[in-house]
């Protein structure tokens, strides 16, 4: 009974359906290859557009998924990257390189379910190089 | 809104109290202009707290320092800053507070704390260069950290005590700059 009842309590969907002017792709150069990796590997939790799996409509899974998204977006939101200060943009790029390098991100629990989000050695190198170079290219002068 | 109002009134109270103590003691008036809230001195103090904990490989103590640092960054009193200084401070605050928070919640992951400490060190360096540190600080450099990419840190002592390599290589590093 409770299970059926909670199905009516759907959390708001994280789907703006548009590319914001503050999106990272409009802030710094992002190659199509890197962009594709970010979209499949990171955007579900780190942007305003989540590609929901079907079971996210089943509660309480949907609530758990929603919690992860809120936490992920607070940490880093690629859709709002352009609104960060230059100093913070640089910090985030540095953290992206670090987290991908030591396999902290994408989360193992996420890639376990989303097999296509698992980064190969080449994928990792691509993201790390991009993040490092972009970080160096951003001038600290404002 | 209520929180902002309380914060503002709290600052006002402090201001009057500070003035009173300054009147009676009539000393330290030349020191960093502190009027309620926290000061650069508090930021440096808690930053050094984290630094000293990391030199001892003590992630738990570093986390305590991180919590305190995030707190003083949030409560920093900007009333004595010029418009230009405010701009710099706001920029540093947004970044540094986040690093301090990460250090505070990763007591069990000292390597991760050190990653954030590296960027935090740059933030605090820029802060004391802009606003003054209130004490002599040494900007030290460790060439080996992060696969020989190196990283800097601030210290209150001239002797090298490395927060990145901790007990494995406590004296690795050099003084790059003395900040008076």
mmCIF file of C-alpha atoms in Angstrom:
data_model
loop_
_atom_site.group_PDB
_atom_site.id
_atom_site.type_symbol
_atom_site.label_atom_id
_atom_site.label_comp_id
_atom_site.label_asym_id
_atom_site.label_seq_id
_atom_site.Cartn_x
_atom_site.Cartn_y
_atom_site.Cartn_z
ATOM 1 C CA UNK A 1 0.000 0.000 0.000
ATOM 2 C CA UNK A 2 2.728 2.450 1.027
ATOM 3 C CA UNK A 3 4.670 1.510 -2.091
ATOM 4 C CA UNK A 4 1.733 2.464 -4.291
ATOM 5 C CA UNK A 5 1.071 5.639 -2.345
ATOM 6 C CA UNK A 6 4.617 6.986 -2.669
ATOM 7 C CA UNK A 7 4.502 6.554 -6.448
ATOM 8 C CA UNK A 8 2.442 9.722 -6.547
ATOM 9 C CA UNK A 9 5.215 11.721 -4.880
ATOM 10 C CA UNK A 10 7.479 12.364 -7.859
ATOM 11 C CA UNK A 11 10.367 14.792 -7.349
ATOM 12 C CA UNK A 12 10.704 17.645 -9.845
ATOM 13 C CA UNK A 13 12.652 16.581 -12.926
ATOM 14 C CA UNK A 14 16.092 17.974 -13.609
ATOM 15 C CA UNK A 15 15.536 18.757 -17.267
ATOM 16 C CA UNK A 16 15.758 22.302 -18.539
ATOM 17 C CA UNK A 17 15.953 21.088 -22.152
ATOM 18 C CA UNK A 18 18.119 24.001 -23.247
ATOM 19 C CA UNK A 19 21.760 24.998 -23.329
ATOM 20 C CA UNK A 20 22.205 27.902 -20.939
ATOM 21 C CA UNK A 21 24.405 30.884 -21.882
ATOM 22 C CA UNK A 22 26.504 29.939 -18.845
ATOM 23 C CA UNK A 23 27.062 26.396 -20.133
ATOM 24 C CA UNK A 24 30.700 25.295 -20.109
ATOM 25 C CA UNK A 25 30.639 24.863 -23.902
ATOM 26 C CA UNK A 26 29.852 28.581 -24.228
ATOM 27 C CA UNK A 27 32.457 29.600 -21.653
ATOM 28 C CA UNK A 28 35.592 27.706 -22.663
ATOM 29 C CA UNK A 29 36.561 25.701 -25.767
ATOM 30 C CA UNK A 30 35.287 22.113 -25.531
ATOM 31 C CA UNK A 31 36.050 19.708 -28.385
ATOM 32 C CA UNK A 32 33.175 17.512 -29.640
ATOM 33 C CA UNK A 33 34.972 14.416 -28.297
ATOM 34 C CA UNK A 34 35.355 15.870 -24.799
ATOM 35 C CA UNK A 35 31.832 17.254 -24.907
ATOM 36 C CA UNK A 36 30.444 13.803 -25.693
ATOM 37 C CA UNK A 37 32.370 12.251 -22.789
ATOM 38 C CA UNK A 38 31.165 14.924 -20.366
ATOM 39 C CA UNK A 39 27.575 14.425 -21.508
ATOM 40 C CA UNK A 40 27.534 10.653 -21.039
ATOM 41 C CA UNK A 41 29.843 10.530 -18.024
ATOM 42 C CA UNK A 42 29.030 13.647 -15.995
ATOM 43 C CA UNK A 43 25.926 15.555 -17.098
ATOM 44 C CA UNK A 44 23.370 13.298 -15.399
ATOM 45 C CA UNK A 45 24.458 14.653 -12.017
ATOM 46 C CA UNK A 46 26.468 17.740 -12.957
ATOM 47 C CA UNK A 47 24.174 19.709 -15.272
ATOM 48 C CA UNK A 48 20.602 20.942 -15.544
ATOM 49 C CA UNK A 49 19.750 18.095 -17.918
ATOM 50 C CA UNK A 50 19.555 14.570 -16.577
ATOM 51 C CA UNK A 51 19.022 11.643 -18.883
ATOM 52 C CA UNK A 52 16.762 9.640 -16.552
ATOM 53 C CA UNK A 53 16.697 5.847 -16.497
ATOM 54 C CA UNK A 54 13.149 4.388 -16.515
ATOM 55 C CA UNK A 55 13.405 3.138 -12.922
ATOM 56 C CA UNK A 56 13.915 6.701 -11.689
ATOM 57 C CA UNK A 57 10.145 7.001 -12.001
ATOM 58 C CA UNK A 58 9.798 4.306 -9.342
ATOM 59 C CA UNK A 59 9.917 5.597 -5.777
ATOM 60 C CA UNK A 60 11.904 5.615 -3.592
ATOM 61 C CA UNK A 61 14.621 5.150 -6.269
ATOM 62 C CA UNK A 62 13.635 8.450 -7.855
ATOM 63 C CA UNK A 63 14.182 10.252 -4.568
ATOM 64 C CA UNK A 64 17.642 8.747 -4.158
ATOM 65 C CA UNK A 65 18.543 9.664 -7.739
ATOM 66 C CA UNK A 66 17.236 13.173 -7.128
ATOM 67 C CA UNK A 67 19.373 13.494 -3.990
ATOM 68 C CA UNK A 68 22.486 12.537 -5.952
ATOM 69 C CA UNK A 69 21.675 15.090 -8.647
ATOM 70 C CA UNK A 70 21.175 17.914 -6.149
ATOM 71 C CA UNK A 71 24.452 17.091 -4.430
ATOM 72 C CA UNK A 72 26.331 16.745 -7.708
ATOM 73 C CA UNK A 73 25.039 20.033 -9.065
ATOM 74 C CA UNK A 74 25.951 21.894 -5.889
ATOM 75 C CA UNK A 75 29.505 20.668 -6.290
ATOM 76 C CA UNK A 76 29.850 21.320 -10.015
ATOM 77 C CA UNK A 77 27.232 22.328 -12.560
ATOM 78 C CA UNK A 78 28.423 22.331 -16.168
ATOM 79 C CA UNK A 79 25.275 24.241 -17.175
ATOM 80 C CA UNK A 80 26.256 27.126 -14.888
ATOM 81 C CA UNK A 81 30.010 26.975 -15.248
ATOM 82 C CA UNK A 82 30.115 30.439 -16.826
ATOM 83 C CA UNK A 83 28.587 32.008 -13.720
ATOM 84 C CA UNK A 84 31.510 30.890 -11.548
ATOM 85 C CA UNK A 85 34.297 33.357 -10.821
ATOM 86 C CA UNK A 86 37.489 32.817 -12.850
ATOM 87 C CA UNK A 87 39.248 31.528 -9.745
ATOM 88 C CA UNK A 88 36.512 28.986 -9.156
ATOM 89 C CA UNK A 89 36.432 27.903 -12.790
ATOM 90 C CA UNK A 90 40.148 27.153 -12.532
ATOM 91 C CA UNK A 91 39.659 25.256 -9.280
ATOM 92 C CA UNK A 92 36.889 23.171 -10.806
ATOM 93 C CA UNK A 93 38.973 22.293 -13.868
ATOM 94 C CA UNK A 94 41.819 21.262 -11.606
ATOM 95 C CA UNK A 95 39.463 19.084 -9.541
ATOM 96 C CA UNK A 96 37.992 17.511 -12.696
ATOM 97 C CA UNK A 97 41.499 16.459 -13.797
ATOM 98 C CA UNK A 98 42.326 15.143 -10.317
ATOM 99 C CA UNK A 99 39.065 13.267 -9.795
ATOM 100 C CA UNK A 100 39.153 11.611 -13.209
ATOM 101 C CA UNK A 101 42.822 10.773 -12.782
ATOM 102 C CA UNK A 102 42.360 8.962 -9.466
ATOM 103 C CA UNK A 103 39.101 7.300 -10.582
ATOM 104 C CA UNK A 104 36.990 9.119 -7.979
ATOM 105 C CA UNK A 105 34.704 10.283 -10.787
ATOM 106 C CA UNK A 106 32.501 9.115 -12.379
ATOM 107 C CA UNK A 107 31.393 7.296 -9.231
ATOM 108 C CA UNK A 108 31.846 3.522 -9.364
ATOM 109 C CA UNK A 109 28.213 3.085 -8.271
ATOM 110 C CA UNK A 110 27.160 5.164 -11.280
ATOM 111 C CA UNK A 111 29.274 3.385 -13.915
ATOM 112 C CA UNK A 112 28.149 0.042 -12.486
ATOM 113 C CA UNK A 113 24.677 0.825 -13.787
ATOM 114 C CA UNK A 114 25.617 3.147 -16.666
ATOM 115 C CA UNK A 115 28.171 0.967 -18.444
ATOM 116 C CA UNK A 116 28.573 3.467 -21.291
ATOM 117 C CA UNK A 117 29.735 6.126 -18.818
ATOM 118 C CA UNK A 118 32.778 4.119 -17.857
ATOM 119 C CA UNK A 119 35.882 5.969 -19.073
ATOM 120 C CA UNK A 120 38.592 4.103 -20.955
ATOM 121 C CA UNK A 121 42.243 4.985 -20.439
ATOM 122 C CA UNK A 122 42.107 7.104 -23.606
ATOM 123 C CA UNK A 123 38.892 8.825 -22.490
ATOM 124 C CA UNK A 124 40.500 9.706 -19.184
ATOM 125 C CA UNK A 125 43.592 11.133 -20.878
ATOM 126 C CA UNK A 126 41.383 13.204 -23.166
ATOM 127 C CA UNK A 127 39.452 14.753 -20.272
ATOM 128 C CA UNK A 128 42.550 15.295 -18.115
ATOM 129 C CA UNK A 129 44.446 17.003 -20.948
ATOM 130 C CA UNK A 130 41.472 19.172 -21.800
ATOM 131 C CA UNK A 131 40.890 20.216 -18.170
ATOM 132 C CA UNK A 132 44.577 20.900 -17.548
ATOM 133 C CA UNK A 133 45.065 22.903 -20.738
ATOM 134 C CA UNK A 134 41.862 24.881 -20.290
ATOM 135 C CA UNK A 135 42.855 25.680 -16.711
ATOM 136 C CA UNK A 136 46.218 26.989 -17.881
ATOM 137 C CA UNK A 137 44.617 28.980 -20.701
ATOM 138 C CA UNK A 138 42.198 30.829 -18.435
ATOM 139 C CA UNK A 139 43.856 34.024 -17.343
ATOM 140 C CA UNK A 140 43.547 34.913 -13.682
ATOM 141 C CA UNK A 141 43.256 38.558 -14.657
ATOM 142 C CA UNK A 142 39.684 39.780 -14.546
ATOM 143 C CA UNK B 1 16.414 37.294 5.039
ATOM 144 C CA UNK B 2 16.134 36.741 8.780
ATOM 145 C CA UNK B 3 19.625 35.264 8.850
ATOM 146 C CA UNK B 4 21.035 38.256 7.000
ATOM 147 C CA UNK B 5 19.324 40.606 9.422
ATOM 148 C CA UNK B 6 20.705 38.735 12.419
ATOM 149 C CA UNK B 7 24.173 38.670 10.880
ATOM 150 C CA UNK B 8 24.041 42.399 10.244
ATOM 151 C CA UNK B 9 22.872 43.242 13.728
ATOM 152 C CA UNK B 10 25.533 40.931 15.172
ATOM 153 C CA UNK B 11 28.177 42.807 13.209
ATOM 154 C CA UNK B 12 26.863 46.129 14.429
ATOM 155 C CA UNK B 13 27.037 45.006 18.027
ATOM 156 C CA UNK B 14 30.588 43.886 17.586
ATOM 157 C CA UNK B 15 31.541 47.178 16.009
ATOM 158 C CA UNK B 16 30.512 49.171 19.032
ATOM 159 C CA UNK B 17 32.217 46.749 21.385
ATOM 160 C CA UNK B 18 35.420 46.894 19.375
ATOM 161 C CA UNK B 19 35.386 50.653 19.460
ATOM 162 C CA UNK B 20 34.991 50.668 23.206
ATOM 163 C CA UNK B 21 37.933 48.357 23.767
ATOM 164 C CA UNK B 22 40.037 50.386 21.386
ATOM 165 C CA UNK B 23 39.231 53.547 23.298
ATOM 166 C CA UNK B 24 40.270 52.130 26.632
ATOM 167 C CA UNK B 25 43.365 50.222 25.570
ATOM 168 C CA UNK B 26 44.350 52.727 22.884
ATOM 169 C CA UNK B 27 46.754 50.193 21.469
ATOM 170 C CA UNK B 28 46.846 47.900 18.467
ATOM 171 C CA UNK B 29 45.021 50.629 16.622
ATOM 172 C CA UNK B 30 47.600 50.357 13.857
ATOM 173 C CA UNK B 31 47.008 46.615 13.454
ATOM 174 C CA UNK B 32 44.682 45.210 10.817
ATOM 175 C CA UNK B 33 41.473 47.233 10.998
ATOM 176 C CA UNK B 34 39.158 44.755 12.633
ATOM 177 C CA UNK B 35 35.556 45.720 13.187
ATOM 178 C CA UNK B 36 33.398 42.762 14.127
ATOM 179 C CA UNK B 37 33.143 39.565 12.144
ATOM 180 C CA UNK B 38 36.356 37.730 11.370
ATOM 181 C CA UNK B 39 39.622 39.139 10.043
ATOM 182 C CA UNK B 40 42.548 38.100 7.885
ATOM 183 C CA UNK B 41 44.286 37.165 11.133
ATOM 184 C CA UNK B 42 41.585 34.542 11.833
ATOM 185 C CA UNK B 43 41.850 33.194 8.301
ATOM 186 C CA UNK B 44 45.638 32.871 8.563
ATOM 187 C CA UNK B 45 45.326 31.236 11.980
ATOM 188 C CA UNK B 46 42.954 28.503 10.795
ATOM 189 C CA UNK B 47 44.828 28.042 7.540
ATOM 190 C CA UNK B 48 47.999 27.383 9.551
ATOM 191 C CA UNK B 49 45.991 25.002 11.741
ATOM 192 C CA UNK B 50 45.252 22.882 8.646
ATOM 193 C CA UNK B 51 48.838 23.213 7.428
ATOM 194 C CA UNK B 52 50.324 22.044 10.729
ATOM 195 C CA UNK B 53 47.899 19.109 10.927
ATOM 196 C CA UNK B 54 48.896 17.999 7.423
ATOM 197 C CA UNK B 55 52.601 18.133 8.296
ATOM 198 C CA UNK B 56 51.745 15.534 10.949
ATOM 199 C CA UNK B 57 49.586 13.453 8.563
ATOM 200 C CA UNK B 58 46.643 14.197 10.853
ATOM 201 C CA UNK B 59 43.565 14.287 8.606
ATOM 202 C CA UNK B 60 41.170 14.585 11.508
ATOM 203 C CA UNK B 61 42.826 17.684 12.893
ATOM 204 C CA UNK B 62 43.082 19.130 9.368
ATOM 205 C CA UNK B 63 39.318 18.617 9.083
ATOM 206 C CA UNK B 64 38.783 20.591 12.301
ATOM 207 C CA UNK B 65 40.886 23.399 10.878
ATOM 208 C CA UNK B 66 38.934 23.252 7.616
ATOM 209 C CA UNK B 67 35.641 23.633 9.427
ATOM 210 C CA UNK B 68 36.920 26.636 11.384
ATOM 211 C CA UNK B 69 38.395 28.196 8.237
ATOM 212 C CA UNK B 70 35.167 27.842 6.256
ATOM 213 C CA UNK B 71 33.408 29.486 9.168
ATOM 214 C CA UNK B 72 35.711 32.541 9.378
ATOM 215 C CA UNK B 73 35.580 32.961 5.604
ATOM 216 C CA UNK B 74 31.795 33.065 5.810
ATOM 217 C CA UNK B 75 31.803 35.573 8.671
ATOM 218 C CA UNK B 76 34.540 37.818 7.307
ATOM 219 C CA UNK B 77 33.935 41.500 7.939
ATOM 220 C CA UNK B 78 34.415 43.443 4.718
ATOM 221 C CA UNK B 79 33.466 46.874 6.031
ATOM 222 C CA UNK B 80 37.054 48.145 6.125
ATOM 223 C CA UNK B 81 37.896 47.016 2.603
ATOM 224 C CA UNK B 82 38.102 49.298 -0.409
ATOM 225 C CA UNK B 83 35.902 48.509 -3.415
ATOM 226 C CA UNK B 84 38.885 46.975 -5.193
ATOM 227 C CA UNK B 85 39.835 44.847 -2.168
ATOM 228 C CA UNK B 86 36.222 43.715 -1.807
ATOM 229 C CA UNK B 87 36.246 42.440 -5.353
ATOM 230 C CA UNK B 88 39.414 40.444 -4.770
ATOM 231 C CA UNK B 89 38.139 39.149 -1.451
ATOM 232 C CA UNK B 90 34.792 37.991 -2.837
ATOM 233 C CA UNK B 91 36.589 36.148 -5.612
ATOM 234 C CA UNK B 92 38.943 34.418 -3.171
ATOM 235 C CA UNK B 93 36.194 33.726 -0.628
ATOM 236 C CA UNK B 94 33.961 31.835 -3.072
ATOM 237 C CA UNK B 95 36.807 29.499 -3.920
ATOM 238 C CA UNK B 96 38.635 29.178 -0.602
ATOM 239 C CA UNK B 97 35.508 28.503 1.439
ATOM 240 C CA UNK B 98 34.748 25.533 -0.777
ATOM 241 C CA UNK B 99 38.256 24.112 -0.371
ATOM 242 C CA UNK B 100 38.013 24.542 3.400
ATOM 243 C CA UNK B 101 34.676 22.691 3.396
ATOM 244 C CA UNK B 102 36.127 19.823 1.389
ATOM 245 C CA UNK B 103 39.035 19.545 3.803
ATOM 246 C CA UNK B 104 36.564 19.499 6.701
ATOM 247 C CA UNK B 105 34.522 16.565 5.356
ATOM 248 C CA UNK B 106 37.418 14.392 4.174
ATOM 249 C CA UNK B 107 39.172 13.536 7.435
ATOM 250 C CA UNK B 108 39.661 9.970 6.207
ATOM 251 C CA UNK B 109 41.077 11.003 2.825
ATOM 252 C CA UNK B 110 44.218 12.964 3.517
ATOM 253 C CA UNK B 111 45.383 12.816 -0.127
ATOM 254 C CA UNK B 112 42.164 14.544 -1.131
ATOM 255 C CA UNK B 113 42.573 17.100 1.653
ATOM 256 C CA UNK B 114 46.045 17.878 0.313
ATOM 257 C CA UNK B 115 44.699 18.420 -3.212
ATOM 258 C CA UNK B 116 42.352 21.064 -1.890
ATOM 259 C CA UNK B 117 45.029 22.454 0.393
ATOM 260 C CA UNK B 118 47.236 23.130 -2.648
ATOM 261 C CA UNK B 119 44.630 25.394 -4.266
ATOM 262 C CA UNK B 120 43.640 26.856 -0.919
ATOM 263 C CA UNK B 121 47.263 27.860 -0.345
ATOM 264 C CA UNK B 122 47.236 29.891 -3.539
ATOM 265 C CA UNK B 123 44.003 31.583 -2.441
ATOM 266 C CA UNK B 124 45.331 32.477 1.008
ATOM 267 C CA UNK B 125 48.613 33.674 -0.536
ATOM 268 C CA UNK B 126 46.689 36.058 -2.813
ATOM 269 C CA UNK B 127 44.616 37.164 0.161
ATOM 270 C CA UNK B 128 47.571 38.099 2.381
ATOM 271 C CA UNK B 129 49.283 39.789 -0.566
ATOM 272 C CA UNK B 130 46.178 41.934 -1.039
ATOM 273 C CA UNK B 131 45.145 42.569 2.560
ATOM 274 C CA UNK B 132 48.279 41.820 4.579
ATOM 275 C CA UNK B 133 48.713 38.778 6.790
ATOM 276 C CA UNK B 134 49.206 40.549 10.125
ATOM 277 C CA UNK B 135 52.385 38.530 10.715
ATOM 278 C CA UNK B 136 55.506 37.390 8.899
ATOM 279 C CA UNK B 137 54.719 34.458 6.620
ATOM 280 C CA UNK B 138 56.910 32.337 4.403
ATOM 281 C CA UNK B 139 55.722 31.135 1.016
ATOM 282 C CA UNK B 140 57.319 27.710 0.673
ATOM 283 C CA UNK B 141 57.568 25.462 -2.355
ATOM 284 C CA UNK B 142 57.568 21.671 -2.542
ATOM 285 C CA UNK B 143 58.836 20.591 -5.997
ATOM 286 C CA UNK B 144 57.924 16.920 -5.601
ATOM 287 C CA UNK B 145 54.211 17.055 -4.827
ATOM 288 C CA UNK B 146 51.661 16.075 -7.517
ATOM 289 C CA UNK B 147 54.052 14.077 -9.737
ATOM 290 C CA UNK B 148 56.765 16.720 -9.593
ATOM 291 C CA UNK B 149 54.392 19.498 -10.640
ATOM 292 C CA UNK B 150 55.013 21.056 -7.245
ATOM 293 C CA UNK B 151 52.873 23.125 -4.897
ATOM 294 C CA UNK B 152 53.285 26.030 -2.506
ATOM 295 C CA UNK B 153 52.157 26.628 1.059
ATOM 296 C CA UNK B 154 52.344 29.372 3.643
ATOM 297 C CA UNK B 155 54.172 28.878 6.919
ATOM 298 C CA UNK B 156 54.667 30.912 10.065
ATOM 299 C CA UNK B 157 58.137 29.427 10.598
ATOM 300 C CA UNK B 158 61.245 29.707 8.464
ATOM 301 C CA UNK B 159 62.038 26.015 9.009
ATOM 302 C CA UNK B 160 60.518 23.776 6.361
ATOM 303 C CA UNK B 161 57.753 21.473 7.557
ATOM 304 C CA UNK B 162 56.152 19.974 4.484
ATOM 305 C CA UNK B 163 52.325 19.595 4.590
ATOM 306 C CA UNK B 164 52.135 17.705 1.275
ATOM 307 C CA UNK B 165 54.526 14.864 1.988
ATOM 308 C CA UNK B 166 54.083 14.924 5.760
ATOM 309 C CA UNK B 167 56.166 12.546 7.797
ATOM 310 C CA UNK B 168 57.613 10.753 4.753
ATOM 311 C CA UNK B 169 59.624 13.857 3.707
ATOM 312 C CA UNK B 170 59.118 16.507 6.359
ATOM 313 C CA UNK B 171 61.911 18.869 5.293
ATOM 314 C CA UNK B 172 61.425 18.766 1.529
ATOM 315 C CA UNK B 173 60.990 22.268 0.126
ATOM 316 C CA UNK B 174 62.388 25.772 -0.002
ATOM 317 C CA UNK B 175 61.346 29.249 1.080
ATOM 318 C CA UNK B 176 60.380 31.167 -2.046
ATOM 319 C CA UNK B 177 59.299 34.420 -0.513
ATOM 320 C CA UNK B 178 59.080 36.130 2.858
ATOM 321 C CA UNK B 179 55.865 38.089 3.260
ATOM 322 C CA UNK B 180 56.150 40.770 5.914
#
